[in-house]
mmCIF file of N, CA and C in Angstrom:
data_model
loop_
_atom_site.group_PDB
_atom_site.id
_atom_site.type_symbol
_atom_site.label_atom_id
_atom_site.label_comp_id
_atom_site.label_asym_id
_atom_site.label_seq_id
_atom_site.Cartn_x
_atom_site.Cartn_y
_atom_site.Cartn_z
ATOM 1 N N MET A 14 -61.974 68.898 -83.446
ATOM 2 C CA MET A 14 -61.365 68.042 -84.364
ATOM 3 C C MET A 14 -59.804 67.698 -84.069
ATOM 4 N N GLN A 15 -58.903 69.123 -83.538
ATOM 5 C CA GLN A 15 -57.593 69.016 -83.394
ATOM 6 C C GLN A 15 -57.263 68.394 -82.157
ATOM 7 N N GLU A 16 -58.638 68.066 -81.156
ATOM 8 C CA GLU A 16 -58.027 67.261 -80.294
ATOM 9 C C GLU A 16 -57.923 65.725 -80.696
ATOM 10 N N ALA A 17 -59.035 65.516 -81.765
ATOM 11 C CA ALA A 17 -59.053 64.186 -81.879
ATOM 12 C C ALA A 17 -57.714 63.099 -82.585
ATOM 13 N N PHE A 18 -56.913 64.342 -83.047
ATOM 14 C CA PHE A 18 -55.513 63.756 -83.973
ATOM 15 C C PHE A 18 -54.706 64.039 -82.567
ATOM 16 N N GLY A 19 -54.817 64.461 -81.743
ATOM 17 C CA GLY A 19 -53.619 64.266 -80.537
ATOM 18 C C GLY A 19 -53.981 62.806 -79.870
ATOM 19 N N GLY A 20 -55.314 62.310 -79.777
ATOM 20 C CA GLY A 20 -55.726 61.399 -79.122
ATOM 21 C C GLY A 20 -54.803 60.102 -79.766
ATOM 22 N N ILE A 21 -55.374 60.470 -81.123
ATOM 23 C CA ILE A 21 -54.948 59.538 -81.947
ATOM 24 C C ILE A 21 -53.243 59.048 -81.854
ATOM 25 N N LEU A 22 -52.767 60.040 -81.900
ATOM 26 C CA LEU A 22 -50.941 59.809 -81.519
ATOM 27 C C LEU A 22 -50.814 59.891 -80.310
ATOM 28 N N ASN A 23 -51.230 59.836 -79.435
ATOM 29 C CA ASN A 23 -51.254 59.183 -78.237
ATOM 30 C C ASN A 23 -51.418 57.632 -78.004
ATOM 31 N N ILE A 24 -52.405 57.350 -79.088
ATOM 32 C CA ILE A 24 -52.684 55.892 -78.803
ATOM 33 C C ILE A 24 -51.875 55.392 -79.290
ATOM 34 N N VAL A 25 -51.411 55.541 -80.523
ATOM 35 C CA VAL A 25 -50.240 54.943 -81.384
ATOM 36 C C VAL A 25 -48.683 54.852 -80.953
ATOM 37 N N LEU A 26 -48.570 55.981 -80.093
ATOM 38 C CA LEU A 26 -47.285 56.144 -79.476
ATOM 39 C C LEU A 26 -47.204 54.961 -78.247
ATOM 40 N N ILE A 27 -48.230 54.905 -77.586
ATOM 41 C CA ILE A 27 -48.652 53.956 -76.526
ATOM 42 C C ILE A 27 -48.386 52.901 -77.125
ATOM 43 N N VAL A 28 -48.888 52.244 -78.422
ATOM 44 C CA VAL A 28 -49.039 51.033 -79.072
ATOM 45 C C VAL A 28 -47.825 50.629 -79.314
ATOM 46 N N ILE A 29 -46.753 51.526 -79.966
ATOM 47 C CA ILE A 29 -45.486 51.670 -80.480
ATOM 48 C C ILE A 29 -44.971 51.014 -79.095
ATOM 49 N N PHE A 30 -44.841 51.726 -78.126
ATOM 50 C CA PHE A 30 -43.849 51.272 -76.711
ATOM 51 C C PHE A 30 -44.533 49.867 -75.969
ATOM 52 N N LEU A 31 -45.778 49.422 -76.591
ATOM 53 C CA LEU A 31 -46.060 48.508 -75.680
ATOM 54 C C LEU A 31 -45.581 47.214 -76.657
ATOM 55 N N VAL A 32 -45.100 47.353 -78.230
ATOM 56 C CA VAL A 32 -44.757 46.506 -79.271
ATOM 57 C C VAL A 32 -43.339 46.092 -79.073
ATOM 58 N N ILE A 33 -42.572 47.407 -78.578
ATOM 59 C CA ILE A 33 -41.070 47.590 -77.956
ATOM 60 C C ILE A 33 -41.046 46.799 -77.216
ATOM 61 N N VAL A 34 -41.470 46.782 -76.112
ATOM 62 C CA VAL A 34 -41.306 45.932 -74.399
ATOM 63 C C VAL A 34 -41.321 44.782 -74.719
ATOM 64 N N GLU A 35 -42.811 44.334 -75.426
ATOM 65 C CA GLU A 35 -42.970 42.923 -75.484
ATOM 66 C C GLU A 35 -42.056 42.172 -76.466
ATOM 67 N N GLY A 36 -41.224 42.603 -77.477
ATOM 68 C CA GLY A 36 -40.809 42.472 -77.776
ATOM 69 C C GLY A 36 -38.933 42.047 -77.566
ATOM 70 N N ILE A 37 -38.754 42.968 -76.279
ATOM 71 C CA ILE A 37 -37.557 42.964 -75.826
ATOM 72 C C ILE A 37 -37.881 41.812 -74.845
ATOM 73 N N LEU A 38 -39.072 41.745 -74.176
ATOM 74 C CA LEU A 38 -39.310 40.410 -73.374
ATOM 75 C C LEU A 38 -39.609 39.225 -73.667
ATOM 76 N N GLY A 39 -39.908 39.266 -75.403
ATOM 77 C CA GLY A 39 -40.155 38.247 -75.766
ATOM 78 C C GLY A 39 -38.549 37.544 -76.375
ATOM 79 N N PHE A 40 -37.602 38.448 -76.650
ATOM 80 C CA PHE A 40 -36.091 37.838 -76.518
ATOM 81 C C PHE A 40 -35.934 37.389 -75.896
ATOM 82 N N ALA A 41 -35.750 38.665 -74.340
ATOM 83 C CA ALA A 41 -35.048 37.769 -73.394
ATOM 84 C C ALA A 41 -35.360 36.062 -72.846
ATOM 85 N N VAL A 42 -36.423 35.703 -72.783
ATOM 86 C CA VAL A 42 -37.173 34.571 -72.738
ATOM 87 C C VAL A 42 -36.661 33.597 -74.071
ATOM 88 N N CYS A 43 -36.548 34.066 -75.324
ATOM 89 C CA CYS A 43 -36.041 33.010 -75.989
ATOM 90 C C CYS A 43 -34.500 33.135 -75.901
ATOM 91 N N TYR A 44 -33.916 33.706 -75.527
ATOM 92 C CA TYR A 44 -32.591 33.832 -75.179
ATOM 93 C C TYR A 44 -31.854 32.754 -73.694
ATOM 94 N N THR A 45 -33.103 32.854 -73.001
ATOM 95 C CA THR A 45 -32.564 32.128 -71.469
ATOM 96 C C THR A 45 -32.885 30.416 -72.285
ATOM 97 N N LYS A 46 -33.989 30.284 -73.294
ATOM 98 C CA LYS A 46 -34.251 28.925 -73.512
ATOM 99 C C LYS A 46 -32.788 28.252 -74.275
ATOM 100 N N ALA A 47 -32.247 28.979 -75.192
ATOM 101 C CA ALA A 47 -31.412 28.516 -75.652
ATOM 102 C C ALA A 47 -30.102 28.233 -74.918
ATOM 103 N N PHE A 48 -29.977 29.447 -73.735
ATOM 104 C CA PHE A 48 -28.821 29.639 -72.750
ATOM 105 C C PHE A 48 -28.820 28.062 -72.115
ATOM 106 N N ARG A 49 -30.286 28.102 -71.457
ATOM 107 C CA ARG A 49 -30.510 26.457 -70.845
ATOM 108 C C ARG A 49 -30.159 25.704 -71.702
ATOM 109 N N MET A 50 -30.480 25.505 -72.669
ATOM 110 C CA MET A 50 -30.174 24.563 -73.739
ATOM 111 C C MET A 50 -28.399 23.879 -73.944
ATOM 112 N N LYS A 51 -28.205 25.438 -74.152
ATOM 113 C CA LYS A 51 -26.553 24.652 -74.404
ATOM 114 C C LYS A 51 -25.929 24.402 -73.177
ATOM 115 N N ASN A 52 -26.202 25.084 -71.865
ATOM 116 C CA ASN A 52 -25.949 24.355 -70.821
ATOM 117 C C ASN A 52 -26.190 22.890 -70.077
ATOM 118 N N TYR A 53 -27.198 22.543 -70.596
ATOM 119 C CA TYR A 53 -27.826 21.119 -70.235
ATOM 120 C C TYR A 53 -27.076 20.240 -71.561
ATOM 121 N N VAL A 54 -26.833 21.024 -72.845
ATOM 122 C CA VAL A 54 -26.168 19.820 -73.741
ATOM 123 C C VAL A 54 -24.500 19.732 -73.321
ATOM 124 N N ILE A 55 -23.851 20.651 -72.846
ATOM 125 C CA ILE A 55 -22.781 20.871 -72.329
ATOM 126 C C ILE A 55 -22.779 19.712 -71.386
ATOM 127 N N SER A 56 -23.719 19.550 -70.169
ATOM 128 C CA SER A 56 -23.327 18.339 -69.130
ATOM 129 C C SER A 56 -23.695 17.132 -69.391
ATOM 130 N N VAL A 57 -24.372 16.954 -70.500
ATOM 131 C CA VAL A 57 -24.625 15.212 -70.822
ATOM 132 C C VAL A 57 -23.639 14.993 -72.062
ATOM 133 N N VAL A 58 -22.776 15.910 -73.151
ATOM 134 C CA VAL A 58 -21.720 15.702 -73.377
ATOM 135 C C VAL A 58 -20.880 15.039 -72.603
ATOM 136 N N GLU A 59 -20.765 16.097 -71.190
ATOM 137 C CA GLU A 59 -19.577 15.530 -70.627
ATOM 138 C C GLU A 59 -19.546 14.438 -69.591
ATOM 139 N N GLN A 60 -21.423 14.418 -69.289
ATOM 140 C CA GLN A 60 -21.491 13.028 -68.941
ATOM 141 C C GLN A 60 -21.150 11.495 -69.627
ATOM 142 N N TYR A 61 -21.773 11.641 -70.929
ATOM 143 C CA TYR A 61 -21.479 10.609 -71.413
ATOM 144 C C TYR A 61 -20.383 10.760 -71.849
ATOM 145 N N ASP A 62 -19.299 11.212 -72.210
ATOM 146 C CA ASP A 62 -18.107 11.580 -72.831
ATOM 147 C C ASP A 62 -18.285 11.548 -74.199
ATOM 148 N N ALA A 63 -19.009 12.596 -74.621
ATOM 149 C CA ALA A 63 -19.364 12.699 -76.139
ATOM 150 C C ALA A 63 -19.724 11.031 -76.573
ATOM 151 N N ALA A 64 -20.178 10.301 -76.053
ATOM 152 C CA ALA A 64 -20.147 8.660 -76.683
ATOM 153 C C ALA A 64 -21.405 8.998 -77.618
ATOM 154 N N GLY A 65 -21.967 9.175 -78.480
ATOM 155 C CA GLY A 65 -23.066 9.165 -79.408
ATOM 156 C C GLY A 65 -24.084 10.578 -79.042
ATOM 157 N N CYS A 66 -23.577 11.654 -79.180
ATOM 158 C CA CYS A 66 -23.513 13.167 -79.026
ATOM 159 C C CYS A 66 -23.296 13.506 -80.087
ATOM 160 N N LEU A 67 -22.383 13.011 -81.105
ATOM 161 C CA LEU A 67 -22.450 13.326 -81.997
ATOM 162 C C LEU A 67 -23.096 12.743 -83.115
ATOM 163 N N GLU A 68 -24.391 12.447 -83.309
ATOM 164 C CA GLU A 68 -24.976 11.476 -84.154
ATOM 165 C C GLU A 68 -26.154 12.657 -84.689
ATOM 166 N N GLU A 69 -26.546 12.235 -86.091
ATOM 167 C CA GLU A 69 -27.144 13.643 -86.650
ATOM 168 C C GLU A 69 -28.410 12.881 -86.743
ATOM 169 N N LYS A 70 -28.369 11.784 -87.000
ATOM 170 C CA LYS A 70 -30.151 10.967 -86.654
ATOM 171 C C LYS A 70 -30.466 11.037 -85.887
ATOM 172 N N GLY A 71 -29.808 10.811 -84.271
ATOM 173 C CA GLY A 71 -30.923 10.553 -83.417
ATOM 174 C C GLY A 71 -30.189 8.981 -82.738
ATOM 175 N N GLY A 72 -31.039 8.623 -81.797
ATOM 176 C CA GLY A 72 -31.483 6.925 -81.372
ATOM 177 C C GLY A 72 -30.445 6.940 -80.443
ATOM 178 N N THR A 73 -29.174 7.254 -79.817
ATOM 179 C CA THR A 73 -28.614 7.000 -78.873
ATOM 180 C C THR A 73 -28.856 7.579 -77.625
ATOM 181 N N ALA A 74 -28.754 7.222 -76.391
ATOM 182 C CA ALA A 74 -29.133 7.723 -75.076
ATOM 183 C C ALA A 74 -28.362 9.230 -75.072
ATOM 184 N N CYS A 75 -27.560 9.660 -75.627
ATOM 185 C CA CYS A 75 -27.171 10.854 -75.131
ATOM 186 C C CYS A 75 -28.056 11.659 -76.020
ATOM 187 N N VAL A 76 -28.401 11.783 -77.165
ATOM 188 C CA VAL A 76 -29.403 12.556 -78.218
ATOM 189 C C VAL A 76 -30.622 12.410 -77.642
ATOM 190 N N ASN A 77 -31.008 11.055 -77.235
ATOM 191 C CA ASN A 77 -32.639 11.270 -76.663
ATOM 192 C C ASN A 77 -32.653 12.004 -75.310
ATOM 193 N N LYS A 78 -31.971 11.742 -74.245
ATOM 194 C CA LYS A 78 -32.368 12.420 -73.184
ATOM 195 C C LYS A 78 -31.932 14.156 -73.589
ATOM 196 N N ILE A 79 -31.003 14.684 -74.296
ATOM 197 C CA ILE A 79 -31.028 15.863 -75.015
ATOM 198 C C ILE A 79 -31.989 16.344 -75.392
ATOM 199 N N ILE A 80 -33.307 15.234 -76.352
ATOM 200 C CA ILE A 80 -34.464 15.530 -77.182
ATOM 201 C C ILE A 80 -35.055 16.090 -76.060
ATOM 202 N N GLY A 81 -35.343 14.738 -75.054
ATOM 203 C CA GLY A 81 -36.383 15.337 -73.832
ATOM 204 C C GLY A 81 -36.086 16.027 -73.345
ATOM 205 N N HIS A 82 -35.340 16.262 -72.961
ATOM 206 C CA HIS A 82 -35.041 18.291 -72.526
ATOM 207 C C HIS A 82 -35.750 19.192 -72.945
ATOM 208 N N ALA A 83 -35.137 19.354 -74.358
ATOM 209 C CA ALA A 83 -35.728 20.302 -75.403
ATOM 210 C C ALA A 83 -37.088 20.220 -75.384
ATOM 211 N N ASN A 84 -37.752 19.182 -75.570
ATOM 212 C CA ASN A 84 -39.215 18.846 -75.294
ATOM 213 C C ASN A 84 -39.594 19.723 -74.286
ATOM 214 N N SER A 85 -39.120 18.937 -73.234
ATOM 215 C CA SER A 85 -39.789 19.901 -71.852
ATOM 216 C C SER A 85 -39.597 21.494 -71.525
ATOM 217 N N ILE A 86 -38.341 21.749 -71.936
ATOM 218 C CA ILE A 86 -38.290 23.501 -72.731
ATOM 219 C C ILE A 86 -38.929 23.959 -73.800
ATOM 220 N N HIS A 87 -39.599 23.211 -74.345
ATOM 221 C CA HIS A 87 -40.306 23.790 -75.469
ATOM 222 C C HIS A 87 -39.266 24.202 -76.150
ATOM 223 N N TYR A 88 -37.938 23.718 -76.689
ATOM 224 C CA TYR A 88 -36.593 24.685 -77.540
ATOM 225 C C TYR A 88 -36.887 23.783 -78.698
ATOM 226 N N ALA A 89 -37.220 24.739 -79.201
ATOM 227 C CA ALA A 89 -37.411 24.077 -81.163
ATOM 228 C C ALA A 89 -37.035 25.081 -82.121
ATOM 229 N N PRO A 90 -36.016 25.432 -82.252
ATOM 230 C CA PRO A 90 -35.496 26.386 -82.705
ATOM 231 C C PRO A 90 -35.914 26.246 -84.400
ATOM 232 N N SER A 91 -36.073 27.595 -85.343
ATOM 233 C CA SER A 91 -36.990 26.851 -86.566
ATOM 234 C C SER A 91 -35.843 26.391 -87.809
ATOM 235 N N SER A 92 -34.827 27.167 -87.351
ATOM 236 C CA SER A 92 -33.512 26.614 -88.224
ATOM 237 C C SER A 92 -32.374 27.215 -87.495
ATOM 238 N N ILE A 93 -30.907 26.143 -87.202
ATOM 239 C CA ILE A 93 -30.004 26.543 -86.726
ATOM 240 C C ILE A 93 -29.299 26.331 -87.892
ATOM 241 N N THR A 94 -27.381 27.282 -88.178
ATOM 242 C CA THR A 94 -26.313 26.913 -88.939
ATOM 243 C C THR A 94 -25.470 26.718 -88.598
ATOM 244 N N CYS A 95 -24.937 25.705 -88.711
ATOM 245 C CA CYS A 95 -24.086 25.469 -88.458
ATOM 246 C C CYS A 95 -22.397 26.026 -89.117
ATOM 247 N N GLN A 96 -21.536 25.721 -88.625
ATOM 248 C CA GLN A 96 -20.290 26.463 -89.339
ATOM 249 C C GLN A 96 -19.503 24.848 -89.784
ATOM 250 N N ALA A 97 -18.370 25.154 -90.358
ATOM 251 C CA ALA A 97 -17.961 24.099 -90.898
ATOM 252 C C ALA A 97 -17.188 23.157 -90.102
ATOM 253 N N GLY A 98 -17.014 22.070 -90.304
ATOM 254 C CA GLY A 98 -16.816 20.963 -88.969
ATOM 255 C C GLY A 98 -17.151 20.809 -87.720
ATOM 256 N N GLU A 99 -18.778 21.270 -87.920
ATOM 257 C CA GLU A 99 -19.732 21.225 -86.863
ATOM 258 C C GLU A 99 -20.687 20.312 -87.279
ATOM 259 N N THR A 100 -21.460 19.408 -86.445
ATOM 260 C CA THR A 100 -22.471 18.567 -86.944
ATOM 261 C C THR A 100 -23.872 19.429 -86.046
ATOM 262 N N ASN A 101 -24.618 19.158 -87.144
ATOM 263 C CA ASN A 101 -26.196 19.711 -86.881
ATOM 264 C C ASN A 101 -27.144 18.577 -86.167
ATOM 265 N N VAL A 102 -27.268 18.450 -85.077
ATOM 266 C CA VAL A 102 -28.017 17.082 -84.034
ATOM 267 C C VAL A 102 -29.563 17.466 -84.185
ATOM 268 N N GLN A 103 -30.270 16.717 -84.867
ATOM 269 C CA GLN A 103 -31.355 16.480 -84.904
ATOM 270 C C GLN A 103 -32.536 18.384 -85.231
ATOM 271 N N GLY A 104 -31.439 19.713 -85.626
ATOM 272 C CA GLY A 104 -31.820 20.635 -85.557
ATOM 273 C C GLY A 104 -32.096 21.370 -84.355
ATOM 274 N N LEU A 105 -31.216 20.784 -83.407
ATOM 275 C CA LEU A 105 -31.371 21.414 -82.028
ATOM 276 C C LEU A 105 -30.083 22.117 -81.227
ATOM 277 N N TYR A 106 -29.260 21.676 -82.049
ATOM 278 C CA TYR A 106 -27.670 22.034 -81.549
ATOM 279 C C TYR A 106 -26.758 21.649 -82.718
ATOM 280 N N CYS A 107 -25.392 22.398 -82.917
ATOM 281 C CA CYS A 107 -24.547 22.036 -83.383
ATOM 282 C C CYS A 107 -23.510 21.421 -82.254
ATOM 283 N N ILE A 108 -22.790 20.937 -82.625
ATOM 284 C CA ILE A 108 -21.437 20.145 -81.873
ATOM 285 C C ILE A 108 -20.297 19.964 -82.689
ATOM 286 N N GLY A 109 -19.158 20.484 -82.134
ATOM 287 C CA GLY A 109 -17.993 20.391 -83.283
ATOM 288 C C GLY A 109 -16.583 20.136 -81.983
ATOM 289 N N GLU A 110 -15.647 19.555 -82.579
ATOM 290 C CA GLU A 110 -14.750 19.314 -82.055
ATOM 291 C C GLU A 110 -13.530 20.735 -81.835
ATOM 292 N N VAL A 111 -12.853 21.165 -81.140
ATOM 293 C CA VAL A 111 -12.328 22.540 -80.923
ATOM 294 C C VAL A 111 -10.937 22.228 -81.285
ATOM 295 N N SER A 112 -10.619 22.633 -82.572
ATOM 296 C CA SER A 112 -9.337 22.522 -82.776
ATOM 297 C C SER A 112 -8.312 23.412 -82.855
ATOM 298 N N ASP A 113 -8.733 24.644 -82.402
ATOM 299 C CA ASP A 113 -8.046 25.442 -82.475
ATOM 300 C C ASP A 113 -6.876 25.866 -81.149
ATOM 301 N N SER A 114 -7.303 25.585 -80.262
ATOM 302 C CA SER A 114 -6.458 25.130 -78.853
ATOM 303 C C SER A 114 -4.952 24.461 -79.318
ATOM 304 N N GLU A 115 -4.168 24.534 -78.748
ATOM 305 C CA GLU A 115 -2.994 23.515 -78.355
ATOM 306 C C GLU A 115 -3.228 22.545 -77.436
ATOM 307 N N GLU A 116 -4.428 22.787 -76.465
ATOM 308 C CA GLU A 116 -4.557 21.548 -75.598
ATOM 309 C C GLU A 116 -5.923 21.218 -75.799
ATOM 310 N N ALA A 117 -5.957 20.880 -77.082
ATOM 311 C CA ALA A 117 -7.462 20.606 -77.768
ATOM 312 C C ALA A 117 -7.495 18.747 -77.659
ATOM 313 N N VAL A 118 -6.095 18.375 -78.286
ATOM 314 C CA VAL A 118 -5.783 16.873 -77.756
ATOM 315 C C VAL A 118 -4.908 16.601 -77.070
ATOM 316 N N VAL A 119 -5.192 16.127 -75.987
ATOM 317 C CA VAL A 119 -4.159 15.709 -75.004
ATOM 318 C C VAL A 119 -4.052 14.528 -74.725
ATOM 319 N N GLY A 120 -2.647 13.445 -75.165
ATOM 320 C CA GLY A 120 -2.795 12.035 -74.836
ATOM 321 C C GLY A 120 -2.214 11.908 -73.210
ATOM 322 N N VAL A 121 -2.851 11.244 -72.382
ATOM 323 C CA VAL A 121 -2.464 10.645 -71.179
ATOM 324 C C VAL A 121 -2.711 9.485 -70.782
ATOM 325 N N ASN A 122 -1.629 8.699 -70.537
ATOM 326 C CA ASN A 122 -1.850 7.400 -70.489
ATOM 327 C C ASN A 122 -2.561 6.709 -71.518
ATOM 328 N N SER A 123 -2.256 6.633 -72.372
ATOM 329 C CA SER A 123 -2.978 5.859 -73.596
ATOM 330 C C SER A 123 -4.196 6.893 -73.928
ATOM 331 N N ALA A 124 -4.823 7.286 -72.991
ATOM 332 C CA ALA A 124 -6.088 8.311 -73.120
ATOM 333 C C ALA A 124 -6.145 9.531 -73.795
ATOM 334 N N SER A 125 -7.103 9.616 -74.942
ATOM 335 C CA SER A 125 -7.184 11.447 -75.519
ATOM 336 C C SER A 125 -8.260 11.780 -74.964
ATOM 337 N N TYR A 126 -7.768 13.439 -74.759
ATOM 338 C CA TYR A 126 -9.117 14.106 -74.232
ATOM 339 C C TYR A 126 -9.029 15.082 -75.415
ATOM 340 N N LYS A 127 -10.529 15.658 -75.517
ATOM 341 C CA LYS A 127 -10.812 16.427 -75.916
ATOM 342 C C LYS A 127 -11.855 17.630 -75.805
ATOM 343 N N TYR A 128 -11.909 18.723 -76.252
ATOM 344 C CA TYR A 128 -13.019 19.669 -76.055
ATOM 345 C C TYR A 128 -13.976 20.034 -77.189
ATOM 346 N N TYR A 129 -15.041 20.364 -77.089
ATOM 347 C CA TYR A 129 -16.258 20.132 -77.846
ATOM 348 C C TYR A 129 -16.520 21.521 -77.501
ATOM 349 N N ARG A 130 -17.293 22.445 -79.023
ATOM 350 C CA ARG A 130 -17.710 23.389 -79.147
ATOM 351 C C ARG A 130 -19.334 22.856 -78.870
ATOM 352 N N ILE A 131 -20.490 23.640 -78.421
ATOM 353 C CA ILE A 131 -21.718 23.385 -78.735
ATOM 354 C C ILE A 131 -22.178 24.853 -79.088
ATOM 355 N N VAL A 132 -23.235 24.874 -79.737
ATOM 356 C CA VAL A 132 -23.655 25.856 -80.210
ATOM 357 C C VAL A 132 -25.378 25.911 -80.363
ATOM 358 N N THR A 133 -26.132 26.869 -79.925
ATOM 359 C CA THR A 133 -27.453 26.523 -79.518
ATOM 360 C C THR A 133 -27.989 27.920 -80.188
ATOM 361 N N GLN A 134 -29.038 28.056 -81.151
ATOM 362 C CA GLN A 134 -29.989 29.179 -81.691
ATOM 363 C C GLN A 134 -30.927 29.578 -80.880
ATOM 364 N N VAL A 135 -30.825 31.454 -80.531
ATOM 365 C CA VAL A 135 -32.339 32.019 -80.314
ATOM 366 C C VAL A 135 -33.365 32.035 -81.198
ATOM 367 N N ASP A 136 -34.458 31.351 -80.873
ATOM 368 C CA ASP A 136 -35.365 30.976 -82.249
ATOM 369 C C ASP A 136 -36.069 32.479 -82.221
ATOM 370 N N ILE A 137 -36.038 33.671 -82.871
ATOM 371 C CA ILE A 137 -36.724 34.684 -82.875
ATOM 372 C C ILE A 137 -37.315 34.566 -84.453
ATOM 373 N N ASP A 138 -38.762 34.207 -84.244
ATOM 374 C CA ASP A 138 -39.833 34.100 -85.462
ATOM 375 C C ASP A 138 -40.444 35.174 -85.807
ATOM 376 N N ILE A 139 -40.084 36.290 -86.324
ATOM 377 C CA ILE A 139 -41.001 37.330 -86.748
ATOM 378 C C ILE A 139 -40.260 37.341 -88.333
ATOM 379 N N PRO A 140 -41.567 37.149 -88.895
ATOM 380 C CA PRO A 140 -41.505 37.000 -90.172
ATOM 381 C C PRO A 140 -40.652 38.186 -90.901
ATOM 382 N N ILE A 141 -41.492 39.587 -90.694
ATOM 383 C CA ILE A 141 -41.045 40.980 -91.366
ATOM 384 C C ILE A 141 -39.338 40.948 -90.998
ATOM 385 N N VAL A 142 -39.368 40.773 -89.630
ATOM 386 C CA VAL A 142 -38.289 41.320 -89.364
ATOM 387 C C VAL A 142 -36.862 40.098 -89.662
ATOM 388 N N ASN A 143 -37.238 38.833 -89.756
ATOM 389 C CA ASN A 143 -36.358 37.909 -89.907
ATOM 390 C C ASN A 143 -36.141 38.200 -92.003
ATOM 391 N N GLN A 144 -36.791 38.676 -92.967
ATOM 392 C CA GLN A 144 -36.638 38.865 -93.753
ATOM 393 C C GLN A 144 -36.270 39.881 -94.263
ATOM 394 N N ILE A 145 -35.896 41.309 -93.249
ATOM 395 C CA ILE A 145 -35.529 42.530 -93.393
ATOM 396 C C ILE A 145 -33.687 42.091 -92.680
ATOM 397 N N MET A 146 -34.112 41.777 -91.544
ATOM 398 C CA MET A 146 -32.406 41.569 -90.938
ATOM 399 C C MET A 146 -31.969 40.680 -91.196
ATOM 400 N N GLY A 147 -32.712 39.087 -91.414
ATOM 401 C CA GLY A 147 -31.977 37.902 -91.281
ATOM 402 C C GLY A 147 -31.297 37.535 -89.691
ATOM 403 N N LEU A 148 -32.125 37.616 -88.462
ATOM 404 C CA LEU A 148 -31.700 37.080 -87.277
ATOM 405 C C LEU A 148 -30.822 36.040 -87.276
ATOM 406 N N ARG A 149 -30.072 35.424 -88.403
ATOM 407 C CA ARG A 149 -29.516 34.177 -87.834
ATOM 408 C C ARG A 149 -28.290 34.466 -86.935
ATOM 409 N N PHE A 150 -27.794 35.251 -86.788
ATOM 410 C CA PHE A 150 -26.521 35.903 -85.624
ATOM 411 C C PHE A 150 -26.765 35.344 -84.208
ATOM 412 N N PHE A 151 -27.880 35.189 -83.769
ATOM 413 C CA PHE A 151 -28.124 34.963 -82.197
ATOM 414 C C PHE A 151 -27.967 33.600 -81.844
ATOM 415 N N GLN A 152 -26.579 33.214 -81.676
ATOM 416 C CA GLN A 152 -26.766 31.853 -81.478
ATOM 417 C C GLN A 152 -25.776 31.978 -79.930
ATOM 418 N N VAL A 153 -25.845 31.049 -79.509
ATOM 419 C CA VAL A 153 -24.998 30.810 -77.824
ATOM 420 C C VAL A 153 -24.385 29.738 -78.362
ATOM 421 N N SER A 154 -22.838 29.824 -77.557
ATOM 422 C CA SER A 154 -22.207 28.748 -77.591
ATOM 423 C C SER A 154 -21.373 28.528 -76.665
ATOM 424 N N GLY A 155 -20.718 27.652 -76.238
ATOM 425 C CA GLY A 155 -19.918 27.339 -75.159
ATOM 426 C C GLY A 155 -18.891 26.054 -75.308
ATOM 427 N N ASP A 156 -18.192 25.831 -74.227
ATOM 428 C CA ASP A 156 -17.459 24.431 -74.872
ATOM 429 C C ASP A 156 -17.293 23.570 -73.665
ATOM 430 N N THR A 157 -16.904 22.567 -73.829
ATOM 431 C CA THR A 157 -16.829 21.580 -72.835
ATOM 432 C C THR A 157 -15.793 21.676 -71.895
ATOM 433 N N ARG A 158 -15.354 20.811 -71.123
ATOM 434 C CA ARG A 158 -14.386 20.656 -70.220
ATOM 435 C C ARG A 158 -13.185 19.583 -70.998
ATOM 436 N N LEU A 159 -12.650 19.451 -70.576
ATOM 437 C CA LEU A 159 -11.751 17.777 -71.470
ATOM 438 C C LEU A 159 -12.820 16.696 -71.020
ATOM 439 N N VAL A 160 -12.946 16.340 -72.650
ATOM 440 C CA VAL A 160 -13.919 14.829 -72.538
ATOM 441 C C VAL A 160 -12.834 14.248 -72.844
ATOM 442 N N LYS A 161 -12.706 12.865 -72.224
ATOM 443 C CA LYS A 161 -12.424 11.565 -72.380
ATOM 444 C C LYS A 161 -12.497 10.364 -73.350
ATOM 445 N N ILE A 162 -11.763 10.768 -74.431
ATOM 446 C CA ILE A 162 -12.378 9.493 -75.658
ATOM 447 C C ILE A 162 -11.465 8.523 -75.331
ATOM 448 N N ASN A 163 -12.709 7.296 -75.782
ATOM 449 C CA ASN A 163 -12.624 5.792 -75.631
ATOM 450 C C ASN A 163 -12.034 5.436 -77.166
#
């Protein structure tokens, strides 16, 4: 009877180890998706000079291109929380003007330039863990280069 309990203990330890390893691998995949999405949004915002990229509803070429890429990499966060001054675009990313820098708005030859901050959410949807820990703090953010505003 004692050997039976030892076998059960070994199986439980192996299962716990496998669950932890699979959780780490799942987090790595979700983090990579959010990071790739952030980089893509930054490149599209720079390409379009932020024209139409700040629309909440979508319908512009910029937002449609970003939505198409999000669908192609299967990026669909369950929820994303934006800070004050940021716009939540289709529930995929947050975008806001960077105003804490002295160089945020630069006027050169009657043209103005601004930085934009892009925030994407790492989508970890584990119901029990989300209720206990509230994993809303896994966000990836990055800033664009100076974007010319017309």
